[in-house]
Short mmCIF file of C-alpha atoms in Angstrom, two decimals:
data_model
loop_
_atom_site.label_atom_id
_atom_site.label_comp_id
_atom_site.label_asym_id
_atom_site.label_seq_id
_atom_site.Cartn_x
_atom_site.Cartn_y
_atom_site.Cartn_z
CA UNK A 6 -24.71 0.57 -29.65
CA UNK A 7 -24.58 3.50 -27.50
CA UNK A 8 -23.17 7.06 -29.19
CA UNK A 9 -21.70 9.93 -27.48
CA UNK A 10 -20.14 12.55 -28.24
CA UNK A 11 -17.91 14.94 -25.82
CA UNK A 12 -14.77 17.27 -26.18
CA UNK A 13 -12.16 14.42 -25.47
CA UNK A 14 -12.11 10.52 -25.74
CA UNK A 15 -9.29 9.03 -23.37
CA UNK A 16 -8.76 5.54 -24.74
CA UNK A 17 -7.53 3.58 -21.47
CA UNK A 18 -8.13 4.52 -17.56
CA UNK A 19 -4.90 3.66 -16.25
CA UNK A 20 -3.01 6.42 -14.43
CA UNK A 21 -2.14 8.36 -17.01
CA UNK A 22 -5.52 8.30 -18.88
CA UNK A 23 -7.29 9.27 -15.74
CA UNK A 24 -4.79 12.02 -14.87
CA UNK A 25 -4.94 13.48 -18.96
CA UNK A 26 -9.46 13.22 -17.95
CA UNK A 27 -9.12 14.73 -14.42
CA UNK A 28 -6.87 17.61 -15.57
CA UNK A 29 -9.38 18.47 -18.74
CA UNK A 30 -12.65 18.60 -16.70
CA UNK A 31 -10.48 20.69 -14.50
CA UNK A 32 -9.77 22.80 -17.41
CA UNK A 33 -13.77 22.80 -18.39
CA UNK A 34 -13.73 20.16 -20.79
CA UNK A 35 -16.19 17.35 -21.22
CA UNK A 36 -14.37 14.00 -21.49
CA UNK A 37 -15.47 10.19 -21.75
CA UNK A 38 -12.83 7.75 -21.25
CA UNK A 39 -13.37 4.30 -22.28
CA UNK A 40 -11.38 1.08 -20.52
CA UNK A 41 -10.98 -2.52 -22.13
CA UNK A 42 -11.00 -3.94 -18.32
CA UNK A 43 -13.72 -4.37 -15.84
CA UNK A 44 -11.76 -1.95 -13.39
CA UNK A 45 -9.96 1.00 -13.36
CA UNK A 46 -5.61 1.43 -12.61
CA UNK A 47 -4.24 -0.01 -15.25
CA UNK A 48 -0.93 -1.48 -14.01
CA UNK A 49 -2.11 0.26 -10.48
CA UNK A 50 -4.22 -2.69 -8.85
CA UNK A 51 -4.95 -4.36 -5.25
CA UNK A 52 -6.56 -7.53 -4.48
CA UNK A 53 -8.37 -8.57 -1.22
CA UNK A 54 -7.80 -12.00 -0.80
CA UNK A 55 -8.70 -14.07 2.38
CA UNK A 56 -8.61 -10.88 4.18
CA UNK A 57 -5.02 -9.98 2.77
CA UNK A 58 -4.57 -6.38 0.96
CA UNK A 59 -2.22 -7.24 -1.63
CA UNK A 60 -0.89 -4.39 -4.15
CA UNK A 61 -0.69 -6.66 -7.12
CA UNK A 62 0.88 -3.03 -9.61
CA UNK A 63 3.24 -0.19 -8.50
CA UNK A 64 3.66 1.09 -5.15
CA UNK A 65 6.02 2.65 -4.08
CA UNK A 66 6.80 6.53 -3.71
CA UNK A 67 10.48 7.94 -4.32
CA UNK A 68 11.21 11.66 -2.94
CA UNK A 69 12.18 12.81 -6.43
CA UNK A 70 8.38 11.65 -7.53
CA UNK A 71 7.04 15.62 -7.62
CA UNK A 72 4.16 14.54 -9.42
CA UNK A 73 3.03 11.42 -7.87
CA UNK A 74 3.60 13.37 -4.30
CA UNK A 75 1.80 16.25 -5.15
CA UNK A 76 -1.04 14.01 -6.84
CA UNK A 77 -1.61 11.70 -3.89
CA UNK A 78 -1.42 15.32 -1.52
CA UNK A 79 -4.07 16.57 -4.23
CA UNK A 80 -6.52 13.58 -4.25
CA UNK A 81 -6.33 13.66 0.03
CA UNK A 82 -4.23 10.19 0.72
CA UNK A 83 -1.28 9.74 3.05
CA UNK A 84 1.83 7.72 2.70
CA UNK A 85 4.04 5.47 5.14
CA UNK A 86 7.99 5.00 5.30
CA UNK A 87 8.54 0.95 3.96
CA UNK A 88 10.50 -0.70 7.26
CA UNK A 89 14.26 -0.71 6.69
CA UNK A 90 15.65 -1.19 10.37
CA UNK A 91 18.38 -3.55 10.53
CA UNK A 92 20.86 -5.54 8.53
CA UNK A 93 20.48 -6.65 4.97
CA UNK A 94 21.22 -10.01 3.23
CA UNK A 95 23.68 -10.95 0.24
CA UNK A 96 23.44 -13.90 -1.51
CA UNK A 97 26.59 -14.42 -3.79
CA UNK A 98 27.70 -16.64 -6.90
CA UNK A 99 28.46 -19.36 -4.55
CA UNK A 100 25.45 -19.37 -2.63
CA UNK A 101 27.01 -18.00 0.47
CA UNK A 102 24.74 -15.74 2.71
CA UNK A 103 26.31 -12.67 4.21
CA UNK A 104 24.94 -10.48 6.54
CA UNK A 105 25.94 -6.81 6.54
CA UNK A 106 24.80 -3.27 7.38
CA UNK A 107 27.27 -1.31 5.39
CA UNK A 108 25.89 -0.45 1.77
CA UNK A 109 27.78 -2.73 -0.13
CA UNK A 110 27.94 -6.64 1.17
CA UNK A 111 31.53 -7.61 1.92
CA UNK A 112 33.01 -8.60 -1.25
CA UNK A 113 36.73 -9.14 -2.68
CA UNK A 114 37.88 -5.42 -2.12
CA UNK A 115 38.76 -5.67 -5.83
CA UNK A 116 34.98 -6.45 -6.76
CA UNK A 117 33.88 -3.90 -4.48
CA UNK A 118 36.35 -1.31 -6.72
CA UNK A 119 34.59 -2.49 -9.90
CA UNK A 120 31.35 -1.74 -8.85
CA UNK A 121 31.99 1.51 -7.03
CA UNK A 122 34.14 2.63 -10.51
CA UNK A 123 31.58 1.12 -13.04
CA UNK A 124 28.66 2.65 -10.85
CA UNK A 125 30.46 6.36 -10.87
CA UNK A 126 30.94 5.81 -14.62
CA UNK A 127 27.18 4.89 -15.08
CA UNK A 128 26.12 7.75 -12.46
CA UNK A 129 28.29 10.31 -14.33
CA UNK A 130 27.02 9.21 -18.05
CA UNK A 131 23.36 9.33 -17.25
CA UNK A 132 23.55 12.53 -15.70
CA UNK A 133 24.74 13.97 -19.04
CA UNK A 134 21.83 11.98 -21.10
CA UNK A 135 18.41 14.03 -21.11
CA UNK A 136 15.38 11.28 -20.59
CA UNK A 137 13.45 13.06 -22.52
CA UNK A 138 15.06 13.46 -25.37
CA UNK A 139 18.10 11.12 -25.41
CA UNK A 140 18.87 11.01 -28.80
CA UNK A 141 20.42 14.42 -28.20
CA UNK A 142 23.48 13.32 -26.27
CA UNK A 143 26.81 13.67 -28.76
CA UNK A 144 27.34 9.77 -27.94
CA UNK A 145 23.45 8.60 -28.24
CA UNK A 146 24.17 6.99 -31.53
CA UNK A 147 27.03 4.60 -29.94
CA UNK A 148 25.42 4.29 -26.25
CA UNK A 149 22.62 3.02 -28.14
CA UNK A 150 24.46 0.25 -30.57
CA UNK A 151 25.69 -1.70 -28.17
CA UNK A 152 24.30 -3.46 -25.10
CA UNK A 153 24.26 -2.76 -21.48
CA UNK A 154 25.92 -5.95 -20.83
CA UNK A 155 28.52 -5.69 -23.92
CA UNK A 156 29.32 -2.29 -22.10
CA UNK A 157 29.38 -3.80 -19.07
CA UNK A 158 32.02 -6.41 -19.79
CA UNK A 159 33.80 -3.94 -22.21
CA UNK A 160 34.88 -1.62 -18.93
CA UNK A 161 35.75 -4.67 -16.25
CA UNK A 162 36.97 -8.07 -16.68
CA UNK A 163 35.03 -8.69 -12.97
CA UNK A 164 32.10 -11.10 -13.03
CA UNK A 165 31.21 -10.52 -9.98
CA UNK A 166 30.86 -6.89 -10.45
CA UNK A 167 28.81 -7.18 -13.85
CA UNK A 168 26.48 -9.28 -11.84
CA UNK A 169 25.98 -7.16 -8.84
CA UNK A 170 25.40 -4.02 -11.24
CA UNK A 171 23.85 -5.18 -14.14
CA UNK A 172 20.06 -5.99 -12.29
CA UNK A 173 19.69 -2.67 -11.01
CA UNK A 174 18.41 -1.76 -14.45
CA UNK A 175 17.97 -5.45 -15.63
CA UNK A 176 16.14 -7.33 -13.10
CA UNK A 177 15.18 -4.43 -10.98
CA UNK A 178 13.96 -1.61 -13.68
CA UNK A 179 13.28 -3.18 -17.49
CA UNK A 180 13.08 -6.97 -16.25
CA UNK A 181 15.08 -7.81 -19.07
CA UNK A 182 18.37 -9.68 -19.44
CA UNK A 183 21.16 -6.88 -19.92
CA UNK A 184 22.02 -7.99 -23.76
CA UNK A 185 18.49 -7.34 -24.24
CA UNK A 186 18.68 -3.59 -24.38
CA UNK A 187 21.06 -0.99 -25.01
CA UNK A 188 23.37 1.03 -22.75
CA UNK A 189 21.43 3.85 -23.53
CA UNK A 190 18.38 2.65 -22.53
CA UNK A 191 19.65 1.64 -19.21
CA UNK A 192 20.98 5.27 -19.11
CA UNK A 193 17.91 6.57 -19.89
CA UNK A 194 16.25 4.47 -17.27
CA UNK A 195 18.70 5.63 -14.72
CA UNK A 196 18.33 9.43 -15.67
CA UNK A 197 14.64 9.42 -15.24
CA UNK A 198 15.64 8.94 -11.40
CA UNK A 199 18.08 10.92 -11.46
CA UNK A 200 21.03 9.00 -12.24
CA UNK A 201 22.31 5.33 -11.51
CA UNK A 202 23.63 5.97 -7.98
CA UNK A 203 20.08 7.00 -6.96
CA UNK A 204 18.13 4.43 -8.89
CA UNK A 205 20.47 1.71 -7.22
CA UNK A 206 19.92 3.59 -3.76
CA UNK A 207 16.82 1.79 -2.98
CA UNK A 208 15.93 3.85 0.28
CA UNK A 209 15.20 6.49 -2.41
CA UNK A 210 13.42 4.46 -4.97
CA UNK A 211 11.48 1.98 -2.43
CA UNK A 212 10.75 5.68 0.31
CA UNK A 213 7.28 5.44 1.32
CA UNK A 214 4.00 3.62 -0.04
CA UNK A 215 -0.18 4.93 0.24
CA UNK A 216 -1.65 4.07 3.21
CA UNK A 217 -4.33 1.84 1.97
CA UNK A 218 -3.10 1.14 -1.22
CA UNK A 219 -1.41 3.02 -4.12
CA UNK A 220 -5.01 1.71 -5.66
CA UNK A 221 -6.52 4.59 -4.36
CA UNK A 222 -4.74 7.06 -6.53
CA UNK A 223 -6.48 5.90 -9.63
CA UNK A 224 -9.97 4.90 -7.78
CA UNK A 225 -9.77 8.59 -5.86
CA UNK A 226 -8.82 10.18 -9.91
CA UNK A 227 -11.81 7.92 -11.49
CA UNK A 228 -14.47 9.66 -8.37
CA UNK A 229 -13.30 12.99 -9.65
CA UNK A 230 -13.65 12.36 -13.37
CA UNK A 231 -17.12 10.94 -12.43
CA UNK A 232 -18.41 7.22 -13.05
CA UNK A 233 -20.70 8.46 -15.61
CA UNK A 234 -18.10 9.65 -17.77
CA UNK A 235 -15.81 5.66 -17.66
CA UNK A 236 -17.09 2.78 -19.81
CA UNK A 237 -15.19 -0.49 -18.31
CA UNK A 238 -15.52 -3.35 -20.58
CA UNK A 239 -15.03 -1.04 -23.52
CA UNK A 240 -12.23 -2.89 -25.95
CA UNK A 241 -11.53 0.14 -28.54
CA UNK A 242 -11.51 -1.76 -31.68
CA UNK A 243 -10.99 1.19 -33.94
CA UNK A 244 -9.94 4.89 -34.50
CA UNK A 245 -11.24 7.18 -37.36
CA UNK A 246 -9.54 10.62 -37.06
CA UNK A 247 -9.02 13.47 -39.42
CA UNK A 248 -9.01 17.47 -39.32
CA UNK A 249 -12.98 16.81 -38.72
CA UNK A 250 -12.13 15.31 -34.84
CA UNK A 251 -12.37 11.40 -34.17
CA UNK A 252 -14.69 8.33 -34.00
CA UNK A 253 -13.60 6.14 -30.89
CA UNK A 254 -15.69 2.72 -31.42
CA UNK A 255 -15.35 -0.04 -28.74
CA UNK A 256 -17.45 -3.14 -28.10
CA UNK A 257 -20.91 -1.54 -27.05
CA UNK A 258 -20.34 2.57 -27.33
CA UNK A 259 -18.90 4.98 -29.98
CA UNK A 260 -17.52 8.38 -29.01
CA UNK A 261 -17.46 11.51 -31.16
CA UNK A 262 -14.98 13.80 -30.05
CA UNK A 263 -12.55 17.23 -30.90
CA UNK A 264 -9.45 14.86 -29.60
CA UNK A 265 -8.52 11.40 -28.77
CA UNK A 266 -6.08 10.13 -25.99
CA UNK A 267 -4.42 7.13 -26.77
CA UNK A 268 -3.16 6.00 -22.64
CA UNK A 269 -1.97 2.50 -23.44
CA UNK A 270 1.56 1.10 -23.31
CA UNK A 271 2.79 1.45 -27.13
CA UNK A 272 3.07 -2.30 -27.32
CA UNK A 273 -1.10 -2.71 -27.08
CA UNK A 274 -1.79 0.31 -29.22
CA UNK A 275 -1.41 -2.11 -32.66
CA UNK A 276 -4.80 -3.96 -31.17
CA UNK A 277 -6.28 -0.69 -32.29
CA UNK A 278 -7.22 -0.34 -36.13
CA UNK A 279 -6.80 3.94 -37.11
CA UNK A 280 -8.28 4.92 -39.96
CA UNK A 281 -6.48 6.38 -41.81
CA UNK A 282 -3.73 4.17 -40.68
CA UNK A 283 -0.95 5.48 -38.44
CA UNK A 284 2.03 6.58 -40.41
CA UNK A 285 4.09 4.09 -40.94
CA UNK A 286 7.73 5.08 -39.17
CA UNK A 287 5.24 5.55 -36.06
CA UNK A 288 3.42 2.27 -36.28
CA UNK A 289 6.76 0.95 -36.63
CA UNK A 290 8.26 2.80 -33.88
CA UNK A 291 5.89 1.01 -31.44
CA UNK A 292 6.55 -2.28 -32.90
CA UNK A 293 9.65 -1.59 -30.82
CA UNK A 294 8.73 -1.50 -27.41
CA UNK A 295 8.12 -4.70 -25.71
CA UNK A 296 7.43 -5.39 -21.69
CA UNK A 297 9.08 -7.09 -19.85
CA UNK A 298 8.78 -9.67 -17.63
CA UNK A 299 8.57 -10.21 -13.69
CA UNK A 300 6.93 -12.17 -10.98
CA UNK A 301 5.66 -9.96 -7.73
CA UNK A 302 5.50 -12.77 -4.84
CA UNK A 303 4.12 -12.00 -1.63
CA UNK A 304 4.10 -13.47 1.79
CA UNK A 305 2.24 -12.89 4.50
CA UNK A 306 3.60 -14.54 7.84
CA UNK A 307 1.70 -14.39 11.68
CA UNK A 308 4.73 -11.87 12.77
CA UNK A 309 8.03 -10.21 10.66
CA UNK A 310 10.33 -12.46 12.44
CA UNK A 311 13.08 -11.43 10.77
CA UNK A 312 13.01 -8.45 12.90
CA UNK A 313 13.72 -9.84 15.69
CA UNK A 314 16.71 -11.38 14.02
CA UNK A 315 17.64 -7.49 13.74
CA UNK A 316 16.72 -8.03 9.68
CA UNK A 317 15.47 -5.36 7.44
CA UNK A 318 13.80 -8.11 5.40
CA UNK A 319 16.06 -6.17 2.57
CA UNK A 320 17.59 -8.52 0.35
CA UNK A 321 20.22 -9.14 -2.43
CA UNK A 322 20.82 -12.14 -4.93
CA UNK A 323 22.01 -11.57 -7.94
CA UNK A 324 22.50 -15.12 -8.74
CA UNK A 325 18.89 -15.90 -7.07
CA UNK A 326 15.78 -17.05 -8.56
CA UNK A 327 14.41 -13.85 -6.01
CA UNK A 328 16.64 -11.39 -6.94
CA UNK A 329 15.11 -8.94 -4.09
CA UNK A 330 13.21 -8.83 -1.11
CA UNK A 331 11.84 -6.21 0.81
CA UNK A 332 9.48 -6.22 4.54
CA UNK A 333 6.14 -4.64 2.42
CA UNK A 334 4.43 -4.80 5.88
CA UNK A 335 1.28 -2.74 5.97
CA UNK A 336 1.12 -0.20 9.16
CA UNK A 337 -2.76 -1.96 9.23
CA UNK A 338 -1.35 -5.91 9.45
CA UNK A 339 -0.51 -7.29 12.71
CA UNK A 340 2.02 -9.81 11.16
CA UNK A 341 4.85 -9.22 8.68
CA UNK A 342 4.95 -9.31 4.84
CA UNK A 343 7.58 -9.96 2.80
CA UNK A 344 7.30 -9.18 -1.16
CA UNK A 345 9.87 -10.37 -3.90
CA UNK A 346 10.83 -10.08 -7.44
CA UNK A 347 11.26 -12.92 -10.00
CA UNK A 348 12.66 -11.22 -13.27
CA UNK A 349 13.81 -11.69 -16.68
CA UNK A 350 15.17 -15.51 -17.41
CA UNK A 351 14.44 -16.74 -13.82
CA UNK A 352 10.75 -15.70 -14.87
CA UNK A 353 10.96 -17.34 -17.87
CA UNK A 354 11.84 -20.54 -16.18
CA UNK A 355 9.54 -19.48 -13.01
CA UNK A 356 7.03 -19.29 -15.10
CA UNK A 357 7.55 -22.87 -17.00
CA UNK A 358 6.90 -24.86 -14.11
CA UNK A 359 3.06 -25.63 -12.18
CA UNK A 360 1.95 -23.38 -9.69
CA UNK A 361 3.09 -26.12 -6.66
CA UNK A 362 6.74 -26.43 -7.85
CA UNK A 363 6.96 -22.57 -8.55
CA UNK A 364 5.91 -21.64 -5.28
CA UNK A 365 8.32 -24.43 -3.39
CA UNK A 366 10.86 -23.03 -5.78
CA UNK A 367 10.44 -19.35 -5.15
CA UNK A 368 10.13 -20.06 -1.22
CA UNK A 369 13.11 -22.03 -0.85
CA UNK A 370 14.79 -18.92 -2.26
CA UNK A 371 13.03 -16.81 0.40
CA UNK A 372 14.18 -19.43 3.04
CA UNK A 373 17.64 -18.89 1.58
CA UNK A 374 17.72 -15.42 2.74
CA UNK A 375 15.62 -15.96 5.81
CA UNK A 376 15.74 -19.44 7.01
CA UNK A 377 13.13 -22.10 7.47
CA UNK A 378 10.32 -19.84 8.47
CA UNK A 379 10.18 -18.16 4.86
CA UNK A 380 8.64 -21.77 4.09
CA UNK A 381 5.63 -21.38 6.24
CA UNK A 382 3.82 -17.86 5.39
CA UNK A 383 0.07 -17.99 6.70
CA UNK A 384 -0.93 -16.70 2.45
CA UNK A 385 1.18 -16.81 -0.09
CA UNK A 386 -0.02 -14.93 -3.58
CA UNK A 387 2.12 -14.12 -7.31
CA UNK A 388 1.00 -11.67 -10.12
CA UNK A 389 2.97 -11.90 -12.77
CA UNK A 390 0.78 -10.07 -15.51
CA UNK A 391 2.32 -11.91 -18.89
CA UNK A 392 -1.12 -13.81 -19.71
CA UNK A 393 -3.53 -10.20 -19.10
CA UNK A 394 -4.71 -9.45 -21.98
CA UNK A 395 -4.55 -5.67 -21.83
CA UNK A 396 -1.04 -5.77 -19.63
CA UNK A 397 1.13 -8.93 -21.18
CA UNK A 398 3.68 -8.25 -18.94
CA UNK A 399 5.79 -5.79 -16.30
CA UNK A 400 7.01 -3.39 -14.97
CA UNK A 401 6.87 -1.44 -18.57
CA UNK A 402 8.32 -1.48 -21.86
CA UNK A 403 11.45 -0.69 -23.32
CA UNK A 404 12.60 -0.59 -27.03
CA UNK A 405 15.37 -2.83 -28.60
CA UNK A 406 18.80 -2.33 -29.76
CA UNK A 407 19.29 1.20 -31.48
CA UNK A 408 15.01 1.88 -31.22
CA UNK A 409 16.24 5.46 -29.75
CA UNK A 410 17.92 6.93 -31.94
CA UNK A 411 16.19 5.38 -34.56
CA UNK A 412 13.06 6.78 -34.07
CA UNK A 413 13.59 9.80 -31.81
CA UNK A 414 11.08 12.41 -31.26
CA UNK A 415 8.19 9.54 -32.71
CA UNK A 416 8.37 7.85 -29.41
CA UNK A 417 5.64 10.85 -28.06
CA UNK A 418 4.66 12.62 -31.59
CA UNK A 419 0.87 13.25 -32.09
CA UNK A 420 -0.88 11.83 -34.84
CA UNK A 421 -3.30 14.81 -35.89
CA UNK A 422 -5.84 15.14 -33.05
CA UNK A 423 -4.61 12.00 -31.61
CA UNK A 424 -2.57 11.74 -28.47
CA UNK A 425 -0.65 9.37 -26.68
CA UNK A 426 0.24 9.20 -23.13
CA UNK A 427 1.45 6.42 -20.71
CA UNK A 428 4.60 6.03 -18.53
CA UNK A 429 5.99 3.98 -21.09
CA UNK A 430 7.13 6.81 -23.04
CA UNK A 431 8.08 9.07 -19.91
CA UNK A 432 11.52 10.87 -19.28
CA UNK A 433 11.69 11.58 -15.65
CA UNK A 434 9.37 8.86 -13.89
CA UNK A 435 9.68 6.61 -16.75
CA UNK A 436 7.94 3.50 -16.42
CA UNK A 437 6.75 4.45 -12.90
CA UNK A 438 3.20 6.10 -11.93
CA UNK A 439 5.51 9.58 -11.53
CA UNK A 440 6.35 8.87 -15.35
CA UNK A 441 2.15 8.06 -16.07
CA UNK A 442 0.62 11.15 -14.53
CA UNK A 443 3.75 12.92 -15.88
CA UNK A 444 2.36 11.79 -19.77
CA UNK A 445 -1.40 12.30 -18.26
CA UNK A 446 -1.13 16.24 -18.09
CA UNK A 447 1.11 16.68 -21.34
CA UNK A 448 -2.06 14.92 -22.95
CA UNK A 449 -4.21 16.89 -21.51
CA UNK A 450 -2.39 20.35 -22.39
CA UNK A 451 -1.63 18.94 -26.24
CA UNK A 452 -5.76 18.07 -26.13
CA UNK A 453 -6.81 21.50 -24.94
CA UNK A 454 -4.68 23.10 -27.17
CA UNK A 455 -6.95 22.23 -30.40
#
């Protein structure tokens, strides 16, 4: 067993571990941060398979991102605009496919009045919650009793409407089914972008991606912390902490250090055994938070023929097994790439099925939207992240009914000298990288502070 001892122990080197580690040896302090995996990233990942770059985790860059911009300026990568020339697609209840290049698809005018009303009333409410402390909004107690889709279908009798609106925080954002979590939760989620009408404008939440591969924000982080100073393959098994500092022992090295980072989602920090144990309101605070769950599918075909069709490759179907599609061509790849999102219960029942009828399943879907050539890409790939040991699931997690207000200000409290920090429990960026680096350098502050 190998012993060490340092300033800091960061207990994970996703994003926001390797942010909290970069900024403290910036700040002078020695730091060792240990990792369960045999890589770096976290929910941040690429694969190169049969010559196909394929961002597996997060990837995209919105404008309002000010960290995540001014990290990926900082570390020396560039970014590209995602292709959005042309028409989009609409799938509806019916199955119909309509074609459109006005924002909304063309609806019943009176469907297209529920959404506008119940997406004004959703912009205008989450602009008045704080995501970082949302149990301070006079109505958090009642926004967070009741469900988004109880709210939903409490303020229109429109089906149509609840089901265009509901996945931009369902499907899209917490991969959850709307009863699943609370309307202040979607609120929340929608306030850490700045309100629903931009986290449903996805021009601003799907802007630009790293050329290369947001992968190289937490390799290009891990070269600056140094390789000497990241164990992979290090499962933390247990915490000892007390006014005397912390013992951080995994499988094959124990740290000794002033203060401990804990940069895991909450949902995988019960693995961990603290001694003493964690108090109990906060242990059960992050018996709370649960992932969620979603399917990333994409397809790689010999050219983006849905340009020439005068497509975007952007796509809506509520009522879909892929709810969304976007063109995720890489400036680098000669042909075209479509990506798409399987969420919630069409996971579920995605993920039920053997990897031959899944994929016939999800392509016909694509093939919906696009035609016969969806059916044909020249590599086809899924991550889905549910069986990973150290993930179980995407994009994030999000507590149950009432969790909020329940449990308040314990969502990010400190536990003596240890720390916690992943974009999990973000306010603005919540759930994305922004939301990670965002809890990274609040670690990092709260550990230099001691």
């Amino acid at each position: 067993m190998e012993h060490i001892e340092t300033d800091v122990v960061v207990i994970g080197a996703g994003v926001a571990g390797l942010t909290a580690a970069h900024r403290l040896r910036q700040s002078g302090r020695e730091v060792v941060v240990l990792e369960a995996r045999d890589r770096v990233g976290g929910r941040v990942k690429s694969d190169l398979s049969n010559g196909f770059l394929v961002e597996v985790g997060g990837q995209w860059v919105a404008p309002d991102q000010e960290r995540l911009i001014a990290l990926i300026e900082e570390l020396g990568l560039e970014t590209f605009a995602r292709y959005r020339d042309g028409d989009e697609i609409y799938i509806d209840r019916a199955g119909t496919r309509i074609r459109h290049a006005t924002d909304l698809p063309p609806l019943a005018a009176g469907t297209i009045a529920e959404i506008e009303r119940l997406s004004d009333q959703l912009d205008a409410l989450s602009k008045e919650v704080d995501p970082f402390e949302p149990w301070t909004h006079p109505r958090a107690a009642e926004f967070d009793a009741v469900s988004f889709d109880a709210w939903l279908r409490a303020n229109t009798d429109d089906d149509d409407a609840v089901a265009f609106v509901a996945p931009f925080v369902s499907g899209g954002m917490l991969t959850k089914p709307a009863e699943a979590f609370s309307l202040l939760a979607a609120l929340v989620m929608a306030a850490s972008a700045g309100g629903f009408t931009d986290l449903a404008d996805l021009d601003l939440v799907l802007n630009e991606r790293v050329l290369g591969g947001m992968h190289n924000v937490p390799f290009r982080l891990a070269e600056e912390v140094g390789a000497e100073r990241i164990r992979l393959g290090a499962d933390v098994r247990s915490v000892v902490h007390g006014a005397g500092g912390v013992t951080v022992t995994s499988s094959g090295v124990t740290v000794r250090a002033r203060e401990a980072i804990v940069a895991l989602g909450p949902h995988l920090v019960s693995r961990i055994d603290f001694e003493p144990p964690l108090p109990g309101r906060k242990a059960q605070m992050l018996q709370q938070f649960s992932m969620g769950s979603v399917i990333k599918v994409q397809a790689f075909y010999d050219e983006p023929f849905w340009r020439a069709e005068g497509l975007s490759g952007s796509t809506y179907g509520p009522h879909e097994i892929v709810h969304e599609v976007y063109d995720n061509t890489a400036p680098d790849y000669a042909g075209g790439t479509l990506v798409g999102f399987v969420s919630d219960r069409q996971a579920d029942a995605m993920l039920a099925l053997d990897p031959a009828a899944r994929r016939e399943a999800i392509l016909g879907s694509f093939a919906r939207y696009f035609g016969e050539r969806a059916l044909e890409p020249a590599y086809y790939t899924e991550s889905d992240w549910i069986d990973e040991e150290y993930t179980r699931g995407a994009y994030g997690t999000s507590p149950g009914i009432g969790g909020i207000t329940r449990y308040e200000e314990l969502v990010r409290s400190s536990v003596g000298p240890v720390h916690f920090a992943c974009s999990d429990i973000a306010g603005l960026g919540y759930t994305h990288i922004d939301g990670a680096i965002r809890m990274g350098e609040r670690a990092a502050v709260l550990a230099s502070a001691q």
